[in-house]
PDB file of C-alpha atoms and ligand atoms in Angstrom:
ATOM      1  CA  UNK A   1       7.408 -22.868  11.107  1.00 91.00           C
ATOM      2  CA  UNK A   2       5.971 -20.677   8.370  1.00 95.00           C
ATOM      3  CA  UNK A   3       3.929 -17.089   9.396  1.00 95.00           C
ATOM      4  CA  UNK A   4       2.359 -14.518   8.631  1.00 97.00           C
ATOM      5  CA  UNK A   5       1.543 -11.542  10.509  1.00 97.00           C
ATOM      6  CA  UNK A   6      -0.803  -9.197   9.087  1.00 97.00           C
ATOM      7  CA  UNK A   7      -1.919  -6.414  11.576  1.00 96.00           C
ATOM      8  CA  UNK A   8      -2.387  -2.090  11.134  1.00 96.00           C
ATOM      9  CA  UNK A   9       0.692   0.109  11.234  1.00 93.00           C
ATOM     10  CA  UNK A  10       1.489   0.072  14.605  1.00 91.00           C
ATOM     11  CA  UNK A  11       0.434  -3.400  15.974  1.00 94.00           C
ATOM     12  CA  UNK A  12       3.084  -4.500  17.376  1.00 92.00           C
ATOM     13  CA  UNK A  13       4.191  -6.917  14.108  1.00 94.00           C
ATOM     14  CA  UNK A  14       7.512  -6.145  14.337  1.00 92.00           C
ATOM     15  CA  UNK A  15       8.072  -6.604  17.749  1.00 91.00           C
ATOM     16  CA  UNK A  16       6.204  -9.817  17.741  1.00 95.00           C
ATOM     17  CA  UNK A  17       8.482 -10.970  14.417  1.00 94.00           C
ATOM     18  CA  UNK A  18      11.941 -10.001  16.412  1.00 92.00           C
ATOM     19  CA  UNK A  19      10.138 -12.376  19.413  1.00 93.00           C
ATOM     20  CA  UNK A  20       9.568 -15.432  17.305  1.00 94.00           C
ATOM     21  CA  UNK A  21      12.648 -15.130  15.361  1.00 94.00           C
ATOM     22  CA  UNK A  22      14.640 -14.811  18.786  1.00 92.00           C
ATOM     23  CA  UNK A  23      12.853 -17.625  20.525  1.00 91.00           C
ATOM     24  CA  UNK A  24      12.131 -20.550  17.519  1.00 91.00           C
ATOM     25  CA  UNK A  25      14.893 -19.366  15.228  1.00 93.00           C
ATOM     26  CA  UNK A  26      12.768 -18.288  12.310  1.00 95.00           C
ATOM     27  CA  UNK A  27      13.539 -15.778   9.727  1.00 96.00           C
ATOM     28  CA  UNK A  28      11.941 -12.662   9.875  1.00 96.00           C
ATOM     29  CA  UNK A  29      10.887 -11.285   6.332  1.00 97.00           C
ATOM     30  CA  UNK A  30       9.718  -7.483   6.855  1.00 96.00           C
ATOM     31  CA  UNK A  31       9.135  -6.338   3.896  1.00 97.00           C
ATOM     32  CA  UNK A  32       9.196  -2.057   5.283  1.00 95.00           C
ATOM     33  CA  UNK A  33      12.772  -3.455   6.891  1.00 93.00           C
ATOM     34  CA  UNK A  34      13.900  -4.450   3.114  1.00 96.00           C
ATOM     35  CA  UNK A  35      12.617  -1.338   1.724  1.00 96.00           C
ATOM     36  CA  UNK A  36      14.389   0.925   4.526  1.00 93.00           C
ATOM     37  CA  UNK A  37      17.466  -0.548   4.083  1.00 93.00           C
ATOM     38  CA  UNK A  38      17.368  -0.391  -0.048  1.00 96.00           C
ATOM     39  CA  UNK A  39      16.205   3.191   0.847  1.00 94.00           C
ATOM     40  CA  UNK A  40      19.522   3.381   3.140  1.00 92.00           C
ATOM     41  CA  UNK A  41      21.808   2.133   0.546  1.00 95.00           C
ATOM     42  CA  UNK A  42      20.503   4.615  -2.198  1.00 96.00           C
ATOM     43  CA  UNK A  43      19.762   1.722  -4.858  1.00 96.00           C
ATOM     44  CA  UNK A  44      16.761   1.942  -7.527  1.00 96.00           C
ATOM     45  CA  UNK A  45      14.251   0.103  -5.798  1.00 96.00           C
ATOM     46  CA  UNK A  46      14.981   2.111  -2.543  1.00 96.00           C
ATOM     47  CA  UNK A  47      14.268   5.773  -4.598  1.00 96.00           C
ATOM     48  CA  UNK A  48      11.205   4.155  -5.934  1.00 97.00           C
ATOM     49  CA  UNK A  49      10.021   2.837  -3.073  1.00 97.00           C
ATOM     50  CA  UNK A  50      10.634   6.131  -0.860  1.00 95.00           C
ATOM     51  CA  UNK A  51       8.272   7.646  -3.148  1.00 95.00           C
ATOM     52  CA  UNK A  52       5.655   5.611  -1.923  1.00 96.00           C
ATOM     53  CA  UNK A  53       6.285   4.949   2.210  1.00 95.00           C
ATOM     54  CA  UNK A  54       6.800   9.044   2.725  1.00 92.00           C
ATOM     55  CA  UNK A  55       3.045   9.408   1.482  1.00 92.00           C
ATOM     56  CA  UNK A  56       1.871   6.273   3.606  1.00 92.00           C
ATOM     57  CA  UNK A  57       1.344   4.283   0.357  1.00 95.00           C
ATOM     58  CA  UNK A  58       2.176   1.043  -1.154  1.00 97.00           C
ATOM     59  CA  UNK A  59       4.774  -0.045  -3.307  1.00 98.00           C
ATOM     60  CA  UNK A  60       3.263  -1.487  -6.195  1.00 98.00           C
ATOM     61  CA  UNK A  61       2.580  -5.569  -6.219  1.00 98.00           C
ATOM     62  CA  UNK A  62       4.701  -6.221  -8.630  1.00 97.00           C
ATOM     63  CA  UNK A  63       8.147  -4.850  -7.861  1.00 96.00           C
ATOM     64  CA  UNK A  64       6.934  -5.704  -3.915  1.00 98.00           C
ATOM     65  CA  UNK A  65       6.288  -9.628  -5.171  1.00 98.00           C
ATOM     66  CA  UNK A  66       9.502  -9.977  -7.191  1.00 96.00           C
ATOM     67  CA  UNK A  67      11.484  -8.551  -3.564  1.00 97.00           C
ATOM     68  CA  UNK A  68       9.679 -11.019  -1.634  1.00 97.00           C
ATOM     69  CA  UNK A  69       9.890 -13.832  -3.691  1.00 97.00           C
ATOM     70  CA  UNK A  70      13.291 -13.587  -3.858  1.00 96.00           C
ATOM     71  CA  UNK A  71      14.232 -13.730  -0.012  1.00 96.00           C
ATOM     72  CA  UNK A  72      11.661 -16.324   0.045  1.00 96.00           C
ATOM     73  CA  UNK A  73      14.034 -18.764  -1.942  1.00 95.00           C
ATOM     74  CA  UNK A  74      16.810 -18.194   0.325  1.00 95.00           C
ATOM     75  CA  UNK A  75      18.482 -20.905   1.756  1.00 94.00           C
ATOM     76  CA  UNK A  76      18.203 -20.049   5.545  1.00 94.00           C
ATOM     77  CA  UNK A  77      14.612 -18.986   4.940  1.00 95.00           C
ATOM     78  CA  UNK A  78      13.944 -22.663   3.144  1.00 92.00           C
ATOM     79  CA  UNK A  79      16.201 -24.414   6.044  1.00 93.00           C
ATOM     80  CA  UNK A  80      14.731 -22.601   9.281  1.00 94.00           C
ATOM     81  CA  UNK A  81      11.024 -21.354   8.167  1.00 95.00           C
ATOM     82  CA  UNK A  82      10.016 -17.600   8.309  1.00 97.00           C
ATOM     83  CA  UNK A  83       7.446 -15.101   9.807  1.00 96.00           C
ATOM     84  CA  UNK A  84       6.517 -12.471   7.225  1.00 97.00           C
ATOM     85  CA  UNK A  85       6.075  -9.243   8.681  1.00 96.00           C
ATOM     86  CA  UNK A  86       3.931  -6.608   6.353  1.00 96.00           C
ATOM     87  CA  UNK A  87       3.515  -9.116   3.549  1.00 98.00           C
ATOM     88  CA  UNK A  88       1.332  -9.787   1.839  1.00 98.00           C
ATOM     89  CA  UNK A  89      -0.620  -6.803   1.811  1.00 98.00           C
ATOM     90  CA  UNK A  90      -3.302  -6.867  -0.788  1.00 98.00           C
ATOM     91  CA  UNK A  91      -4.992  -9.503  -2.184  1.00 97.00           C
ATOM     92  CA  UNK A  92      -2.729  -9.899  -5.282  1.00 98.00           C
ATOM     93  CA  UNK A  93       0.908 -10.075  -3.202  1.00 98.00           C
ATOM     94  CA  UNK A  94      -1.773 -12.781  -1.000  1.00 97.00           C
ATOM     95  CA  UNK A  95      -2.190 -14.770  -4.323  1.00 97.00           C
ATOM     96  CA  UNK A  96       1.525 -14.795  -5.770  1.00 98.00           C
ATOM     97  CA  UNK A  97       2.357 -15.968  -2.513  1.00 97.00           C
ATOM     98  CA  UNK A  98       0.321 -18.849  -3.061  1.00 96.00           C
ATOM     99  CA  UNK A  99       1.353 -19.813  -6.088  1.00 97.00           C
ATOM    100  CA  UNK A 100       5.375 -18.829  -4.834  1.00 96.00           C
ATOM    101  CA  UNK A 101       4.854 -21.335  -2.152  1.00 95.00           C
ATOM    102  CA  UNK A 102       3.273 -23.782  -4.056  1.00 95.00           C
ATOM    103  CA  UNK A 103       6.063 -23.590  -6.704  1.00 95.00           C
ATOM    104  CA  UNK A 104       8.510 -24.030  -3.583  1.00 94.00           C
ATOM    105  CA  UNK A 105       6.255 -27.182  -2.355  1.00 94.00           C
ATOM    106  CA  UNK A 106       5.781 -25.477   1.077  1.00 94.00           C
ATOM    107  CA  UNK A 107       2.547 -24.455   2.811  1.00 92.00           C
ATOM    108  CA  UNK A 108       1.744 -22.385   5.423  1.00 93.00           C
ATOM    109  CA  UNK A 109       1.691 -23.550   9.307  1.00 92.00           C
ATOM    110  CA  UNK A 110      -0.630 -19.987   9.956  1.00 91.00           C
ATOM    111  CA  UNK A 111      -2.025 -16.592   9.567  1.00 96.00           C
ATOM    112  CA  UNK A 112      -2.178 -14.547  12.544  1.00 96.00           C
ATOM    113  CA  UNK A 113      -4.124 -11.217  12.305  1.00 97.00           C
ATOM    114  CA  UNK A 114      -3.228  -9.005  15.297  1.00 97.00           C
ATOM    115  CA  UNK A 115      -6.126  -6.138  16.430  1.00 96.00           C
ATOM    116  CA  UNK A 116      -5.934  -3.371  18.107  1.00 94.00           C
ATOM    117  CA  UNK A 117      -8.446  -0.363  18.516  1.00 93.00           C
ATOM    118  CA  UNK A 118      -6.889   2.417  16.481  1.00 89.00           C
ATOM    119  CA  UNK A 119      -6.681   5.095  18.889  1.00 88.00           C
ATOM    120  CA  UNK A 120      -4.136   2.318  20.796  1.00 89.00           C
ATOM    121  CA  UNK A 121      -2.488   1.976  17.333  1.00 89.00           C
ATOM    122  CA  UNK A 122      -1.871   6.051  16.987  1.00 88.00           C
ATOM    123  CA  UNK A 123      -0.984   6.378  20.389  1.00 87.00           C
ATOM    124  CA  UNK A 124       1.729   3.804  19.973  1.00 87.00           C
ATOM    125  CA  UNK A 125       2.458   5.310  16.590  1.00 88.00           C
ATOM    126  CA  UNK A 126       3.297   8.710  17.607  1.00 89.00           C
ATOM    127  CA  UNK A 127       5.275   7.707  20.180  1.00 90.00           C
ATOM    128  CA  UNK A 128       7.252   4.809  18.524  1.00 88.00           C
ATOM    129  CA  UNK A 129      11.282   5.103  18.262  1.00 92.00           C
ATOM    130  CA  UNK A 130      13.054   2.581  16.881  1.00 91.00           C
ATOM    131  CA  UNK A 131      17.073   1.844  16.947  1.00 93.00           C
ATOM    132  CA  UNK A 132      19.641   2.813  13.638  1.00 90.00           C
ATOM    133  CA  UNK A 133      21.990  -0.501  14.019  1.00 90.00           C
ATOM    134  CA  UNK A 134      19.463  -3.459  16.004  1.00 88.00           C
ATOM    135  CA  UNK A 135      15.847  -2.313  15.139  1.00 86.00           C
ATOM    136  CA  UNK A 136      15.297  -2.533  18.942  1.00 89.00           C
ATOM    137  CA  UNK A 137      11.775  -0.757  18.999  1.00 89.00           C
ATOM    138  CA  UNK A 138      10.973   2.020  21.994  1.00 91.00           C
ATOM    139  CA  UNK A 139       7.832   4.061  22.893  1.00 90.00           C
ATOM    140  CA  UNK A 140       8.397   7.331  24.583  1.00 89.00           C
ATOM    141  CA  UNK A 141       6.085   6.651  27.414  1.00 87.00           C
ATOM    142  CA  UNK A 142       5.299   2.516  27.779  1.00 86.00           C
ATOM    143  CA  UNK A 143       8.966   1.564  27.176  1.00 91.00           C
ATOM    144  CA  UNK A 144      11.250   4.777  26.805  1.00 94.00           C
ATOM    145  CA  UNK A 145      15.483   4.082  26.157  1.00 96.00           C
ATOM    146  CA  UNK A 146      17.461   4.008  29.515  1.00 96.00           C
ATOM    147  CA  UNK A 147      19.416   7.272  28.074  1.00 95.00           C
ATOM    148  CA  UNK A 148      17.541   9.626  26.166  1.00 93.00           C
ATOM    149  CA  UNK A 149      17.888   9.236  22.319  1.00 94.00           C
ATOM    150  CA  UNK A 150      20.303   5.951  22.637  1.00 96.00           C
ATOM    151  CA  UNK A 151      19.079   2.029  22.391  1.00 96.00           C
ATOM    152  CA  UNK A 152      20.010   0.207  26.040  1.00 96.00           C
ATOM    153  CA  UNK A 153      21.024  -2.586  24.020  1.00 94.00           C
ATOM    154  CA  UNK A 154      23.441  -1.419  21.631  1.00 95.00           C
ATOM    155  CA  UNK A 155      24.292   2.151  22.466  1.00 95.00           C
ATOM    156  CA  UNK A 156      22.793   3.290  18.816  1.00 95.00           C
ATOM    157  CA  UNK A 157      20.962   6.728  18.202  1.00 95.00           C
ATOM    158  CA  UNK A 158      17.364   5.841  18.034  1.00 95.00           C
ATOM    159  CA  UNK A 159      15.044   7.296  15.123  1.00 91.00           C
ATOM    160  CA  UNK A 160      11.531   8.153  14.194  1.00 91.00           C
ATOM    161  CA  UNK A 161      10.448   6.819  10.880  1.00 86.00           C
ATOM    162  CA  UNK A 162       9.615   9.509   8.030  1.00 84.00           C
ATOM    163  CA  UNK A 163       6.311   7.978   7.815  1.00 85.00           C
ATOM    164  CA  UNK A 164       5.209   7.811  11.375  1.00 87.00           C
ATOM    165  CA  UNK A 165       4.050  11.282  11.073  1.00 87.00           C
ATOM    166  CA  UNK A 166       0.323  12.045  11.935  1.00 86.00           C
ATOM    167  CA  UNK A 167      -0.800  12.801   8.377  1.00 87.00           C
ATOM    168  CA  UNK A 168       1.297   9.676   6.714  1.00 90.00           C
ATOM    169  CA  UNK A 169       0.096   7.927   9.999  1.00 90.00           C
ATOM    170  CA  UNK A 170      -3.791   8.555   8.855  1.00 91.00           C
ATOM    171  CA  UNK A 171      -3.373   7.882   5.489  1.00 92.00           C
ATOM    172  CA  UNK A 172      -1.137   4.299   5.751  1.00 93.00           C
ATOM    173  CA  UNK A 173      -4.557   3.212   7.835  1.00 94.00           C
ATOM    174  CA  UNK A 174      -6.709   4.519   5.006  1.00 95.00           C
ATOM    175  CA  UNK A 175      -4.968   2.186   3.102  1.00 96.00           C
ATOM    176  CA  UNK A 176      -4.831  -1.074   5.879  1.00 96.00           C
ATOM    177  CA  UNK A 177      -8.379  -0.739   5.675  1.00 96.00           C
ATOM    178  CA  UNK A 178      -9.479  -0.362   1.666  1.00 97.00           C
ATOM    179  CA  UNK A 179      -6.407  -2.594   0.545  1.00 97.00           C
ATOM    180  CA  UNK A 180      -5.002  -5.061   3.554  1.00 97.00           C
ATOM    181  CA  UNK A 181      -8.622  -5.654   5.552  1.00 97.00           C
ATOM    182  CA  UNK A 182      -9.531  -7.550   2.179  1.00 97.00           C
ATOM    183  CA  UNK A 183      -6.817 -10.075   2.467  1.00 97.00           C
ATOM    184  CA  UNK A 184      -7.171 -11.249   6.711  1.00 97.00           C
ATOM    185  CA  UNK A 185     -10.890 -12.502   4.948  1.00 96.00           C
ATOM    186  CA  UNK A 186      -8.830 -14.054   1.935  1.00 96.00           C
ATOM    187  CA  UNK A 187      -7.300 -15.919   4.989  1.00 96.00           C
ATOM    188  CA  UNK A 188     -10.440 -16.564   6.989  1.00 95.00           C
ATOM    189  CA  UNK A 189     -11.885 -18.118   3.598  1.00 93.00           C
ATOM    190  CA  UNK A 190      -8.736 -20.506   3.957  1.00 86.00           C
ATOM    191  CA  UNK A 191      -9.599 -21.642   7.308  1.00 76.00           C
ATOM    192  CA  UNK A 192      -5.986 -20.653   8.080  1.00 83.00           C
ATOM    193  CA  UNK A 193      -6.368 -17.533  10.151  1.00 94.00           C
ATOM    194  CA  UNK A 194      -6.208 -16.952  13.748  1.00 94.00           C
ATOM    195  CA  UNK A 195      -7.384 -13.634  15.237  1.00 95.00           C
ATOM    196  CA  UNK A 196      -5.524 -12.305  18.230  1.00 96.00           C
ATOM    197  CA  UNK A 197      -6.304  -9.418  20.686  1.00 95.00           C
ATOM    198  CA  UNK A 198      -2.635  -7.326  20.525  1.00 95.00           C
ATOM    199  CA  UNK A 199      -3.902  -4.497  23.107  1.00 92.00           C
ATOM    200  CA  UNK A 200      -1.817  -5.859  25.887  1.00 90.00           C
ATOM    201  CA  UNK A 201       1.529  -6.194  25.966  1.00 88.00           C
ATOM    202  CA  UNK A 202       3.967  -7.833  24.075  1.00 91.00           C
ATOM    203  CA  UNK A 203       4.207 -11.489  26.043  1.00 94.00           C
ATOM    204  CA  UNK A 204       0.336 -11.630  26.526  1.00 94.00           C
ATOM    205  CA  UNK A 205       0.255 -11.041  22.578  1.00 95.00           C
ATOM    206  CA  UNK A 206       2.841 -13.921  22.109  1.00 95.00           C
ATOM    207  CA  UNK A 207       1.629 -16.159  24.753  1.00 94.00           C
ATOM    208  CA  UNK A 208      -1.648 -16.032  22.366  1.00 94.00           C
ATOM    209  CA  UNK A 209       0.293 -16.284  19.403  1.00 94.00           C
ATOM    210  CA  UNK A 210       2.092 -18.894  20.312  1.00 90.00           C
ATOM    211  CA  UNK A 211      -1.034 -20.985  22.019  1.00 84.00           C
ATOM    212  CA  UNK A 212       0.184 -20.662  25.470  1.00 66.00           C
ATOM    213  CA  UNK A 213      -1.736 -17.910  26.956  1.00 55.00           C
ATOM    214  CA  UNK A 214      -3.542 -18.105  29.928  1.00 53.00           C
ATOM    215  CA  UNK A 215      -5.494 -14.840  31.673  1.00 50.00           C
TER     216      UNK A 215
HETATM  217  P1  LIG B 301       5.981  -1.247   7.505  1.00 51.70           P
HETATM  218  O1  LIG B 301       7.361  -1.159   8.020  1.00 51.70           O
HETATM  219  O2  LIG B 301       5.489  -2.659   7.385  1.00 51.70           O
HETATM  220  O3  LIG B 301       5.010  -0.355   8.255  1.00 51.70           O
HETATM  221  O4  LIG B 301       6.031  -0.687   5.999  1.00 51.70           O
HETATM  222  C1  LIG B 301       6.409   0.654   5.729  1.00 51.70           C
HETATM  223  C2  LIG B 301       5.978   1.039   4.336  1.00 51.70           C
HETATM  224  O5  LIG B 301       6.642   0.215   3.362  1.00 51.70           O
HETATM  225  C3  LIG B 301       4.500   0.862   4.045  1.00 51.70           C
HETATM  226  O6  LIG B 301       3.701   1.954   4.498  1.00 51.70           O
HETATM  227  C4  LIG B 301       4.510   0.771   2.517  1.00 51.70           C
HETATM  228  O7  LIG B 301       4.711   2.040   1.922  1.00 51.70           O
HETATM  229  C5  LIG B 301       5.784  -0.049   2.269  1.00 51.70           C
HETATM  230  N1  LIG B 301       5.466  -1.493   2.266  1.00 51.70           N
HETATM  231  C6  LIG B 301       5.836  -2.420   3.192  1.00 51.70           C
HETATM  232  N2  LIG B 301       5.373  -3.632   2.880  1.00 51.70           N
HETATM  233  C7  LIG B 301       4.688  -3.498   1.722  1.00 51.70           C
HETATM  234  C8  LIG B 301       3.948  -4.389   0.905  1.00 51.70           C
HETATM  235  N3  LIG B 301       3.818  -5.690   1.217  1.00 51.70           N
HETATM  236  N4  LIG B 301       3.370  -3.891  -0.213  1.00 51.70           N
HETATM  237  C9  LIG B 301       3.507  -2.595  -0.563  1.00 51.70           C
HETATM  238  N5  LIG B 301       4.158  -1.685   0.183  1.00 51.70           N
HETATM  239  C10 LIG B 301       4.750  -2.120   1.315  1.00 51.70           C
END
């Protein structure tokens, strides 16, 4: 199985990636996840990239396309499929990855663009925690840790990301809208996209993901 998930900040992609990857085995291929952890680790694309995700911006394409490609060509990625979580996000990164996969001989099984109405997405923003060590993902008041501060699955302090932040939280959906709306229609042109409601929770949005939902 090959995905995408494209979707606002706060959609719910990531949770929906760590779903598919736990239940059909895929690899999940977040591209904020790679940049955190180069950011982590102190290497040069990390202090680069910082620069960018504390204002709410992008990375530019072509460092961002040269990252991806590479975990793209992985062997577990080519052997068990992958959903891509926050890539591609502008029509350019939506073009090399044509051509990437196309070198590779693969296509893609789907596109799935998740919506929400954005006072949903800031609420879940502003509230989001997410764990140090598994990535678990809380929310202070839909799905708060059994223990304040510490992840019920792995005992690990829990964190807020530097750029969930109101002001970094307006401007990274300034920049969904002017440089990531363009690419769901790049999709849509395709034929390839399916459009999902993600205001409910997180096994209604799977079920519909998935094809198996049923209100
Ligand atoms: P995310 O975890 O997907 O919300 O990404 C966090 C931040 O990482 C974004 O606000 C961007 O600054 C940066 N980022 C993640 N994916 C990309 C991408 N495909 N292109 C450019 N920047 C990205």
């Amino acid at each position: 199985m090959r995905l995408i998930l494209i979707g606002p900040p706060g959609v719910g992609k990531g949770t929906q990636s760590a779903l598919l990857t736990a239940r059909l085995g895929v690899i999940q291929l977040s591209s904020g996840e790679i940049f955190r952890k180069e950011i982590e680790l102190g290497t040069d694309l990390g202090r680069m990239a910082k620069r960018y995700i504390d204002h709410g911006e992008l990375v530019p394409n072509g460092v961002t396309i040269e990252m991806m490609a590479k975990q793209l060509r992985a062997d577990d990625v080519q052997k068990h499929g992958f959903v891509l979580d926050g890539f591609p996000r502008t029509v350019k990164q939506a073009e090399a990855l044509d051509e990437i996969m196309f070198e590779m001989g693969i296509q893609l099984d789907k596109v799935v663009s998740l919506e929400v109405a954005e006072d949903i997405v800031l609420e879940r923003l502003t509230r989001r925690m997410g764990c140090t060590r598994c990535g678990e993902i809380y929310h202070s008041k839909d799905k708060p840790p059994h223990r304040e501060g510490l992840c019920d699955k792995c005992d690990s302090p829990l964190f807020v990301r530097s750029d969930d932040q109101p002001e970094t939280i307006r401007e990274r959906l300034r920049v969904f809208h002017e440089k990531t709306a363009p690419v769901i229609e790049y999709y849509a042109r395709t034929g390839s996209l399916q459009r999902v409601d993600a205001s409910e929770g997180p096994e209604e949005t799977y079920a519909q993901i998935c094809g198996t939902y049923a209100k």
